[in-house]
Amino acid sequence: MIVVLERNCSLKNKAAVVRLIERQGGRPLVTEIGEETHIGLIGGDALALTVDLAEMPGVAEIRATAPPYPQVSREHHPEPSEIRIGDLRIGGDEVVVMAGPCSVESKDQLSAVGAAVARAGARMLRGGAFKPRSSPYSFQGLGEEGLVLLAQAREETGLPVITEVVAPEDVGLVGRYADVLQIGARNMQNFRLLSEVGAQPRPVLLKRGIASTIEELLLAAEYVVAAGNPRVVLCERGIRTFETATRNTLDVSAVPVLKLRTHLPVIVDPSHAAGERSLVPYLARAAVAAGADGVIVEVHNDPDSALSDGKQSLTLEGFASMMNELRRVAAAVDRHVSPPNEPVTDERAQRSPGRS
């Protein structure tokens, strides 16, 4: 339920509405939207409150059919949100491209990939330090050593970094090095982890689980926001269907559906959807055309020797080519992708946006 107050509602009347909700055992969520005040309700006796609130001065409207994820819904926050990381904005006119290796393997590897994607116009550097793998015998990442290398790459490239956190006890550690914390598909409903990243200030990239509905994704996002962190970006990365031609099936329709249901930015991961590097540019173009606020892709300087996901990782040349394609698609839908940059210099590295 959402209570919409009159535009000239006094602070006294606003406080009275909040107190009534609290007395009835509910938790009020107050949001200022333009000249209007919206008060969302979590818990409490909604039926009794509807009757009592309707008679209170200052109440203009009661919307009883609010979705189960009130804080991330369009009803609670009609205008789209922008997530800021330094001078970068996700959710605006720019289609933000995030790129880098699936796993951080070495300083030389990360430096080579970081410099190349920065030159091609990527706006964020991705790389895994902790890798949850299907097989316990697969490469699991370098851990804190990988985080250190990511921080060094940020200084070299000027790009903020995003990396996955897989356990609640690692949130503080990863947050000391990374600009954005990623929750992978396997952990989308790890509710302890969601609450933990919600209790810290860094932006969170939340990936859709391979067998999760859109509503389940939004409810997972609600966990993060309800814990205190509104800086959430949603990621469609393919779901499991009967089709075996691709690693997963990219649900392109999820982009406009999410845009209608939530104010949070939405990006797409075509690498994990495709599972094959030759398909990645096609799916990335489709994502931009569908209205995605960004794409996150895997890039490697020697994909055939990669310790993880080499088959779906773009080459450095392939990534640069894809960026040119995305610029044309973005222009066709009145958006833009960052242009190519000059080679990274020491002076540029000193102007790194750092962590926000």
mmCIF file of N, CA, C and O in Angstrom, residues 255-329:
data_model
loop_
_atom_site.group_PDB
_atom_site.id
_atom_site.type_symbol
_atom_site.label_atom_id
_atom_site.label_comp_id
_atom_site.label_asym_id
_atom_site.label_seq_id
_atom_site.Cartn_x
_atom_site.Cartn_y
_atom_site.Cartn_z
ATOM 1 N N VAL A 255 14.093 -6.603 -20.408
ATOM 2 C CA VAL A 255 14.536 -5.203 -20.330
ATOM 3 C C VAL A 255 13.349 -4.246 -20.302
ATOM 4 O O VAL A 255 13.204 -3.460 -19.354
ATOM 5 N N PRO A 256 12.448 -4.251 -21.311
ATOM 6 C CA PRO A 256 11.308 -3.331 -21.225
ATOM 7 C C PRO A 256 10.354 -3.651 -20.087
ATOM 8 O O PRO A 256 9.762 -2.729 -19.503
ATOM 9 N N VAL A 257 10.199 -4.945 -19.754
ATOM 10 C CA VAL A 257 9.316 -5.282 -18.633
ATOM 11 C C VAL A 257 9.845 -4.668 -17.331
ATOM 12 O O VAL A 257 9.093 -4.056 -16.561
ATOM 13 N N LEU A 258 11.128 -4.829 -17.084
ATOM 14 C CA LEU A 258 11.719 -4.247 -15.883
ATOM 15 C C LEU A 258 11.631 -2.727 -15.908
ATOM 16 O O LEU A 258 11.374 -2.087 -14.872
ATOM 17 N N LYS A 259 11.833 -2.126 -17.065
ATOM 18 C CA LYS A 259 11.757 -0.674 -17.173
ATOM 19 C C LYS A 259 10.362 -0.154 -16.801
ATOM 20 O O LYS A 259 10.218 0.950 -16.273
ATOM 21 N N LEU A 260 9.336 -0.964 -17.077
ATOM 22 C CA LEU A 260 7.973 -0.569 -16.735
ATOM 23 C C LEU A 260 7.669 -0.781 -15.260
ATOM 24 O O LEU A 260 6.854 -0.066 -14.678
ATOM 25 N N ARG A 261 8.333 -1.764 -14.640
ATOM 26 C CA ARG A 261 7.982 -2.122 -13.263
ATOM 27 C C ARG A 261 8.864 -1.469 -12.210
ATOM 28 O O ARG A 261 8.458 -1.367 -11.055
ATOM 29 N N THR A 262 10.074 -1.080 -12.580
ATOM 30 C CA THR A 262 10.992 -0.562 -11.572
ATOM 31 C C THR A 262 11.692 0.692 -12.069
ATOM 32 O O THR A 262 11.830 0.901 -13.283
ATOM 33 N N HIS A 263 12.114 1.513 -11.125
ATOM 34 C CA HIS A 263 12.877 2.715 -11.461
ATOM 35 C C HIS A 263 14.374 2.441 -11.521
ATOM 36 O O HIS A 263 15.164 3.315 -11.901
ATOM 37 N N LEU A 264 14.812 1.232 -11.149
ATOM 38 C CA LEU A 264 16.233 0.910 -11.115
ATOM 39 C C LEU A 264 16.793 0.743 -12.532
ATOM 40 O O LEU A 264 16.091 0.269 -13.427
ATOM 41 N N PRO A 265 18.066 1.089 -12.754
ATOM 42 C CA PRO A 265 18.681 0.857 -14.067
ATOM 43 C C PRO A 265 18.759 -0.633 -14.376
ATOM 44 O O PRO A 265 18.855 -1.469 -13.470
ATOM 45 N N VAL A 266 18.762 -0.956 -15.671
ATOM 46 C CA VAL A 266 18.787 -2.341 -16.131
ATOM 47 C C VAL A 266 19.897 -2.499 -17.164
ATOM 48 O O VAL A 266 19.956 -1.747 -18.144
ATOM 49 N N ILE A 267 20.779 -3.474 -16.949
ATOM 50 C CA ILE A 267 21.806 -3.775 -17.943
ATOM 51 C C ILE A 267 21.686 -5.238 -18.357
ATOM 52 O O ILE A 267 20.902 -5.995 -17.776
ATOM 53 N N VAL A 268 22.482 -5.630 -19.367
ATOM 54 C CA VAL A 268 22.424 -6.989 -19.896
ATOM 55 C C VAL A 268 23.832 -7.567 -19.978
ATOM 56 O O VAL A 268 24.796 -6.866 -20.305
ATOM 57 N N ASP A 269 23.946 -8.858 -19.665
ATOM 58 C CA ASP A 269 25.197 -9.603 -19.783
ATOM 59 C C ASP A 269 25.045 -10.592 -20.945
ATOM 60 O O ASP A 269 24.540 -11.700 -20.767
ATOM 61 N N PRO A 270 25.477 -10.219 -22.163
ATOM 62 C CA PRO A 270 25.319 -11.125 -23.302
ATOM 63 C C PRO A 270 26.322 -12.270 -23.296
ATOM 64 O O PRO A 270 26.097 -13.285 -23.966
ATOM 65 N N SER A 271 27.423 -12.138 -22.554
ATOM 66 C CA SER A 271 28.439 -13.185 -22.544
ATOM 67 C C SER A 271 27.902 -14.461 -21.920
ATOM 68 O O SER A 271 28.032 -15.564 -22.471
ATOM 69 N N HIS A 272 27.290 -14.354 -20.736
ATOM 70 C CA HIS A 272 26.776 -15.541 -20.061
ATOM 71 C C HIS A 272 25.511 -16.076 -20.730
ATOM 72 O O HIS A 272 25.204 -17.256 -20.604
ATOM 73 N N ALA A 273 24.783 -15.208 -21.413
ATOM 74 C CA ALA A 273 23.620 -15.690 -22.144
ATOM 75 C C ALA A 273 24.049 -16.520 -23.350
ATOM 76 O O ALA A 273 23.503 -17.590 -23.612
ATOM 77 N N ALA A 274 25.064 -16.039 -24.075
ATOM 78 C CA ALA A 274 25.472 -16.698 -25.310
ATOM 79 C C ALA A 274 26.309 -17.938 -25.051
ATOM 80 O O ALA A 274 26.053 -19.011 -25.603
ATOM 81 N N GLY A 275 27.367 -17.772 -24.233
ATOM 82 C CA GLY A 275 28.298 -18.876 -24.039
ATOM 83 C C GLY A 275 29.238 -19.084 -25.211
ATOM 84 O O GLY A 275 30.034 -20.023 -25.220
ATOM 85 N N GLU A 276 29.164 -18.220 -26.207
ATOM 86 C CA GLU A 276 29.974 -18.341 -27.426
ATOM 87 C C GLU A 276 30.296 -16.927 -27.909
ATOM 88 O O GLU A 276 29.374 -16.121 -28.138
ATOM 89 N N ARG A 277 31.580 -16.604 -28.052
ATOM 90 C CA ARG A 277 31.969 -15.223 -28.314
ATOM 91 C C ARG A 277 31.392 -14.666 -29.610
ATOM 92 O O ARG A 277 31.100 -13.463 -29.697
ATOM 93 N N SER A 278 31.197 -15.502 -30.626
ATOM 94 C CA SER A 278 30.679 -14.988 -31.898
ATOM 95 C C SER A 278 29.259 -14.444 -31.778
ATOM 96 O O SER A 278 28.825 -13.617 -32.594
ATOM 97 N N LEU A 279 28.512 -14.889 -30.758
ATOM 98 C CA LEU A 279 27.130 -14.440 -30.577
ATOM 99 C C LEU A 279 27.019 -13.181 -29.719
ATOM 100 O O LEU A 279 25.987 -12.509 -29.742
ATOM 101 N N VAL A 280 28.050 -12.882 -28.958
ATOM 102 C CA VAL A 280 27.978 -11.794 -27.981
ATOM 103 C C VAL A 280 27.631 -10.449 -28.622
ATOM 104 O O VAL A 280 26.744 -9.735 -28.132
ATOM 105 N N PRO A 281 28.285 -10.032 -29.727
ATOM 106 C CA PRO A 281 27.931 -8.728 -30.306
ATOM 107 C C PRO A 281 26.475 -8.629 -30.745
ATOM 108 O O PRO A 281 25.847 -7.572 -30.593
ATOM 109 N N TYR A 282 25.918 -9.731 -31.268
ATOM 110 C CA TYR A 282 24.516 -9.714 -31.692
ATOM 111 C C TYR A 282 23.582 -9.455 -30.499
ATOM 112 O O TYR A 282 22.654 -8.642 -30.567
ATOM 113 N N LEU A 283 23.830 -10.169 -29.409
ATOM 114 C CA LEU A 283 22.973 -10.013 -28.232
ATOM 115 C C LEU A 283 23.180 -8.647 -27.583
ATOM 116 O O LEU A 283 22.228 -8.065 -27.048
ATOM 117 N N ALA A 284 24.400 -8.139 -27.613
ATOM 118 C CA ALA A 284 24.658 -6.813 -27.056
ATOM 119 C C ALA A 284 23.900 -5.746 -27.836
ATOM 120 O O ALA A 284 23.310 -4.822 -27.252
ATOM 121 N N ARG A 285 23.888 -5.879 -29.157
ATOM 122 C CA ARG A 285 23.142 -4.912 -29.971
ATOM 123 C C ARG A 285 21.647 -4.991 -29.664
ATOM 124 O O ARG A 285 20.958 -3.962 -29.573
ATOM 125 N N ALA A 286 21.136 -6.210 -29.496
ATOM 126 C CA ALA A 286 19.715 -6.374 -29.174
ATOM 127 C C ALA A 286 19.384 -5.732 -27.836
ATOM 128 O O ALA A 286 18.322 -5.121 -27.666
ATOM 129 N N ALA A 287 20.296 -5.863 -26.867
ATOM 130 C CA ALA A 287 20.070 -5.277 -25.540
ATOM 131 C C ALA A 287 19.968 -3.767 -25.616
ATOM 132 O O ALA A 287 19.080 -3.151 -25.004
ATOM 133 N N VAL A 288 20.865 -3.141 -26.371
ATOM 134 C CA VAL A 288 20.835 -1.681 -26.510
ATOM 135 C C VAL A 288 19.557 -1.247 -27.216
ATOM 136 O O VAL A 288 18.897 -0.280 -26.806
ATOM 137 N N ALA A 289 19.180 -1.962 -28.258
ATOM 138 C CA ALA A 289 17.951 -1.619 -28.977
ATOM 139 C C ALA A 289 16.723 -1.756 -28.102
ATOM 140 O O ALA A 289 15.742 -1.009 -28.260
ATOM 141 N N ALA A 290 16.749 -2.706 -27.157
ATOM 142 C CA ALA A 290 15.598 -2.941 -26.275
ATOM 143 C C ALA A 290 15.513 -1.918 -25.145
ATOM 144 O O ALA A 290 14.524 -1.911 -24.406
ATOM 145 N N GLY A 291 16.552 -1.084 -24.976
ATOM 146 C CA GLY A 291 16.493 -0.048 -23.953
ATOM 147 C C GLY A 291 17.374 -0.266 -22.749
ATOM 148 O O GLY A 291 17.232 0.435 -21.740
ATOM 149 N N ALA A 292 18.315 -1.218 -22.815
ATOM 150 C CA ALA A 292 19.198 -1.467 -21.674
ATOM 151 C C ALA A 292 20.056 -0.244 -21.386
ATOM 152 O O ALA A 292 20.462 0.484 -22.297
ATOM 153 N N ASP A 293 20.348 -0.034 -20.117
ATOM 154 C CA ASP A 293 21.182 1.092 -19.687
ATOM 155 C C ASP A 293 22.666 0.771 -19.777
ATOM 156 O O ASP A 293 23.505 1.647 -19.520
ATOM 157 N N GLY A 294 22.997 -0.459 -20.121
ATOM 158 C CA GLY A 294 24.396 -0.838 -20.246
ATOM 159 C C GLY A 294 24.518 -2.304 -20.585
ATOM 160 O O GLY A 294 23.534 -3.058 -20.579
ATOM 161 N N VAL A 295 25.741 -2.722 -20.895
ATOM 162 C CA VAL A 295 26.054 -4.134 -21.088
ATOM 163 C C VAL A 295 27.341 -4.430 -20.341
ATOM 164 O O VAL A 295 28.200 -3.563 -20.175
ATOM 165 N N ILE A 296 27.476 -5.666 -19.878
ATOM 166 C CA ILE A 296 28.690 -6.112 -19.216
ATOM 167 C C ILE A 296 29.173 -7.346 -19.962
ATOM 168 O O ILE A 296 28.433 -8.328 -20.084
ATOM 169 N N VAL A 297 30.391 -7.283 -20.501
ATOM 170 C CA VAL A 297 30.885 -8.360 -21.348
ATOM 171 C C VAL A 297 32.256 -8.825 -20.879
ATOM 172 O O VAL A 297 33.009 -8.073 -20.252
ATOM 173 N N GLU A 298 32.565 -10.079 -21.200
ATOM 174 C CA GLU A 298 33.857 -10.647 -20.842
ATOM 175 C C GLU A 298 34.832 -10.501 -22.005
ATOM 176 O O GLU A 298 34.498 -10.795 -23.155
ATOM 177 N N VAL A 299 36.037 -10.025 -21.681
ATOM 178 C CA VAL A 299 37.069 -9.762 -22.679
ATOM 179 C C VAL A 299 38.386 -10.326 -22.149
ATOM 180 O O VAL A 299 38.697 -10.171 -20.961
ATOM 181 N N HIS A 300 39.154 -10.946 -23.017
ATOM 182 C CA HIS A 300 40.425 -11.540 -22.598
ATOM 183 C C HIS A 300 41.461 -11.319 -23.694
ATOM 184 O O HIS A 300 41.124 -11.336 -24.889
ATOM 185 N N ASN A 301 42.714 -11.117 -23.301
ATOM 186 C CA ASN A 301 43.774 -10.923 -24.290
ATOM 187 C C ASN A 301 44.198 -12.233 -24.960
ATOM 188 O O ASN A 301 44.828 -12.223 -26.016
ATOM 189 N N ASP A 302 43.852 -13.365 -24.384
ATOM 190 C CA ASP A 302 44.137 -14.681 -24.971
ATOM 191 C C ASP A 302 43.031 -15.634 -24.544
ATOM 192 O O ASP A 302 43.234 -16.512 -23.709
ATOM 193 N N PRO A 303 41.832 -15.486 -25.113
ATOM 194 C CA PRO A 303 40.665 -16.237 -24.624
ATOM 195 C C PRO A 303 40.847 -17.746 -24.624
ATOM 196 O O PRO A 303 40.336 -18.434 -23.733
ATOM 197 N N ASP A 304 41.568 -18.256 -25.589
ATOM 198 C CA ASP A 304 41.707 -19.711 -25.681
ATOM 199 C C ASP A 304 42.549 -20.283 -24.546
ATOM 200 O O ASP A 304 42.526 -21.497 -24.309
ATOM 201 N N SER A 305 43.276 -19.424 -23.822
ATOM 202 C CA SER A 305 44.072 -19.870 -22.683
ATOM 203 C C SER A 305 43.485 -19.400 -21.356
ATOM 204 O O SER A 305 44.119 -19.557 -20.304
ATOM 205 N N ALA A 306 42.291 -18.806 -21.388
ATOM 206 C CA ALA A 306 41.681 -18.259 -20.171
ATOM 207 C C ALA A 306 41.395 -19.364 -19.162
ATOM 208 O O ALA A 306 41.064 -20.499 -19.532
ATOM 209 N N LEU A 307 41.517 -19.037 -17.880
ATOM 210 C CA LEU A 307 41.252 -19.998 -16.816
ATOM 211 C C LEU A 307 39.761 -20.188 -16.563
ATOM 212 O O LEU A 307 39.369 -21.129 -15.869
ATOM 213 N N SER A 308 38.934 -19.298 -17.094
ATOM 214 C CA SER A 308 37.479 -19.462 -16.962
ATOM 215 C C SER A 308 36.786 -18.697 -18.083
ATOM 216 O O SER A 308 37.200 -17.599 -18.457
ATOM 217 N N ASP A 309 35.743 -19.285 -18.616
ATOM 218 C CA ASP A 309 34.853 -18.660 -19.608
ATOM 219 C C ASP A 309 35.568 -18.132 -20.845
ATOM 220 O O ASP A 309 35.121 -17.144 -21.448
ATOM 221 N N GLY A 310 36.645 -18.784 -21.264
ATOM 222 C CA GLY A 310 37.347 -18.326 -22.445
ATOM 223 C C GLY A 310 36.510 -18.408 -23.714
ATOM 224 O O GLY A 310 36.615 -17.559 -24.608
ATOM 225 N N LYS A 311 35.651 -19.414 -23.799
ATOM 226 C CA LYS A 311 34.845 -19.619 -25.001
ATOM 227 C C LYS A 311 33.916 -18.451 -25.287
ATOM 228 O O LYS A 311 33.626 -18.134 -26.446
ATOM 229 N N GLN A 312 33.450 -17.786 -24.239
ATOM 230 C CA GLN A 312 32.504 -16.690 -24.421
ATOM 231 C C GLN A 312 33.165 -15.316 -24.308
ATOM 232 O O GLN A 312 32.484 -14.285 -24.414
ATOM 233 N N SER A 313 34.476 -15.273 -24.112
ATOM 234 C CA SER A 313 35.188 -14.004 -23.948
ATOM 235 C C SER A 313 35.592 -13.434 -25.303
ATOM 236 O O SER A 313 36.153 -14.141 -26.145
ATOM 237 N N LEU A 314 35.334 -12.154 -25.502
ATOM 238 C CA LEU A 314 35.746 -11.482 -26.723
ATOM 239 C C LEU A 314 37.252 -11.269 -26.735
ATOM 240 O O LEU A 314 37.875 -11.095 -25.692
ATOM 241 N N THR A 315 37.835 -11.257 -27.924
ATOM 242 C CA THR A 315 39.218 -10.829 -28.056
ATOM 243 C C THR A 315 39.266 -9.308 -27.921
ATOM 244 O O THR A 315 38.230 -8.633 -27.979
ATOM 245 N N LEU A 316 40.458 -8.768 -27.773
ATOM 246 C CA LEU A 316 40.594 -7.309 -27.671
ATOM 247 C C LEU A 316 40.094 -6.640 -28.950
ATOM 248 O O LEU A 316 39.399 -5.612 -28.898
ATOM 249 N N GLU A 317 40.423 -7.220 -30.093
ATOM 250 C CA GLU A 317 39.975 -6.660 -31.363
ATOM 251 C C GLU A 317 38.464 -6.817 -31.522
ATOM 252 O O GLU A 317 37.783 -5.910 -32.017
ATOM 253 N N GLY A 318 37.939 -7.954 -31.084
ATOM 254 C CA GLY A 318 36.500 -8.175 -31.178
ATOM 255 C C GLY A 318 35.709 -7.205 -30.321
ATOM 256 O O GLY A 318 34.625 -6.759 -30.711
ATOM 257 N N PHE A 319 36.257 -6.866 -29.158
ATOM 258 C CA PHE A 319 35.572 -5.910 -28.294
ATOM 259 C C PHE A 319 35.532 -4.530 -28.941
ATOM 260 O O PHE A 319 34.495 -3.859 -28.940
ATOM 261 N N ALA A 320 36.647 -4.085 -29.502
ATOM 262 C CA ALA A 320 36.685 -2.777 -30.147
ATOM 263 C C ALA A 320 35.696 -2.716 -31.302
ATOM 264 O O ALA A 320 35.006 -1.705 -31.497
ATOM 265 N N SER A 321 35.593 -3.805 -32.068
ATOM 266 C CA SER A 321 34.643 -3.857 -33.174
ATOM 267 C C SER A 321 33.205 -3.790 -32.657
ATOM 268 O O SER A 321 32.363 -3.073 -33.220
ATOM 269 N N MET A 322 32.914 -4.525 -31.587
ATOM 270 C CA MET A 322 31.569 -4.504 -31.019
ATOM 271 C C MET A 322 31.197 -3.105 -30.540
ATOM 272 O O MET A 322 30.054 -2.664 -30.703
ATOM 273 N N MET A 323 32.142 -2.396 -29.944
ATOM 274 C CA MET A 323 31.867 -1.042 -29.454
ATOM 275 C C MET A 323 31.422 -0.133 -30.594
ATOM 276 O O MET A 323 30.496 0.683 -30.433
ATOM 277 N N ASN A 324 32.055 -0.249 -31.751
ATOM 278 C CA ASN A 324 31.645 0.561 -32.898
ATOM 279 C C ASN A 324 30.219 0.231 -33.319
ATOM 280 O O ASN A 324 29.436 1.120 -33.684
ATOM 281 N N GLU A 325 29.862 -1.045 -33.274
ATOM 282 C CA GLU A 325 28.498 -1.456 -33.616
ATOM 283 C C GLU A 325 27.491 -0.897 -32.611
ATOM 284 O O GLU A 325 26.414 -0.436 -32.982
ATOM 285 N N LEU A 326 27.846 -0.951 -31.324
ATOM 286 C CA LEU A 326 26.923 -0.469 -30.293
ATOM 287 C C LEU A 326 26.689 1.032 -30.410
ATOM 288 O O LEU A 326 25.587 1.517 -30.114
ATOM 289 N N ARG A 327 27.698 1.770 -30.839
ATOM 290 C CA ARG A 327 27.523 3.222 -30.996
ATOM 291 C C ARG A 327 26.463 3.531 -32.036
ATOM 292 O O ARG A 327 25.651 4.447 -31.868
ATOM 293 N N ARG A 328 26.450 2.757 -33.119
ATOM 294 C CA ARG A 328 25.451 2.991 -34.169
ATOM 295 C C ARG A 328 24.049 2.637 -33.686
ATOM 296 O O ARG A 328 23.088 3.363 -33.961
ATOM 297 N N VAL A 329 23.917 1.531 -32.958
ATOM 298 C CA VAL A 329 22.604 1.141 -32.442
ATOM 299 C C VAL A 329 22.111 2.149 -31.405
ATOM 300 O O VAL A 329 20.939 2.553 -31.422
#
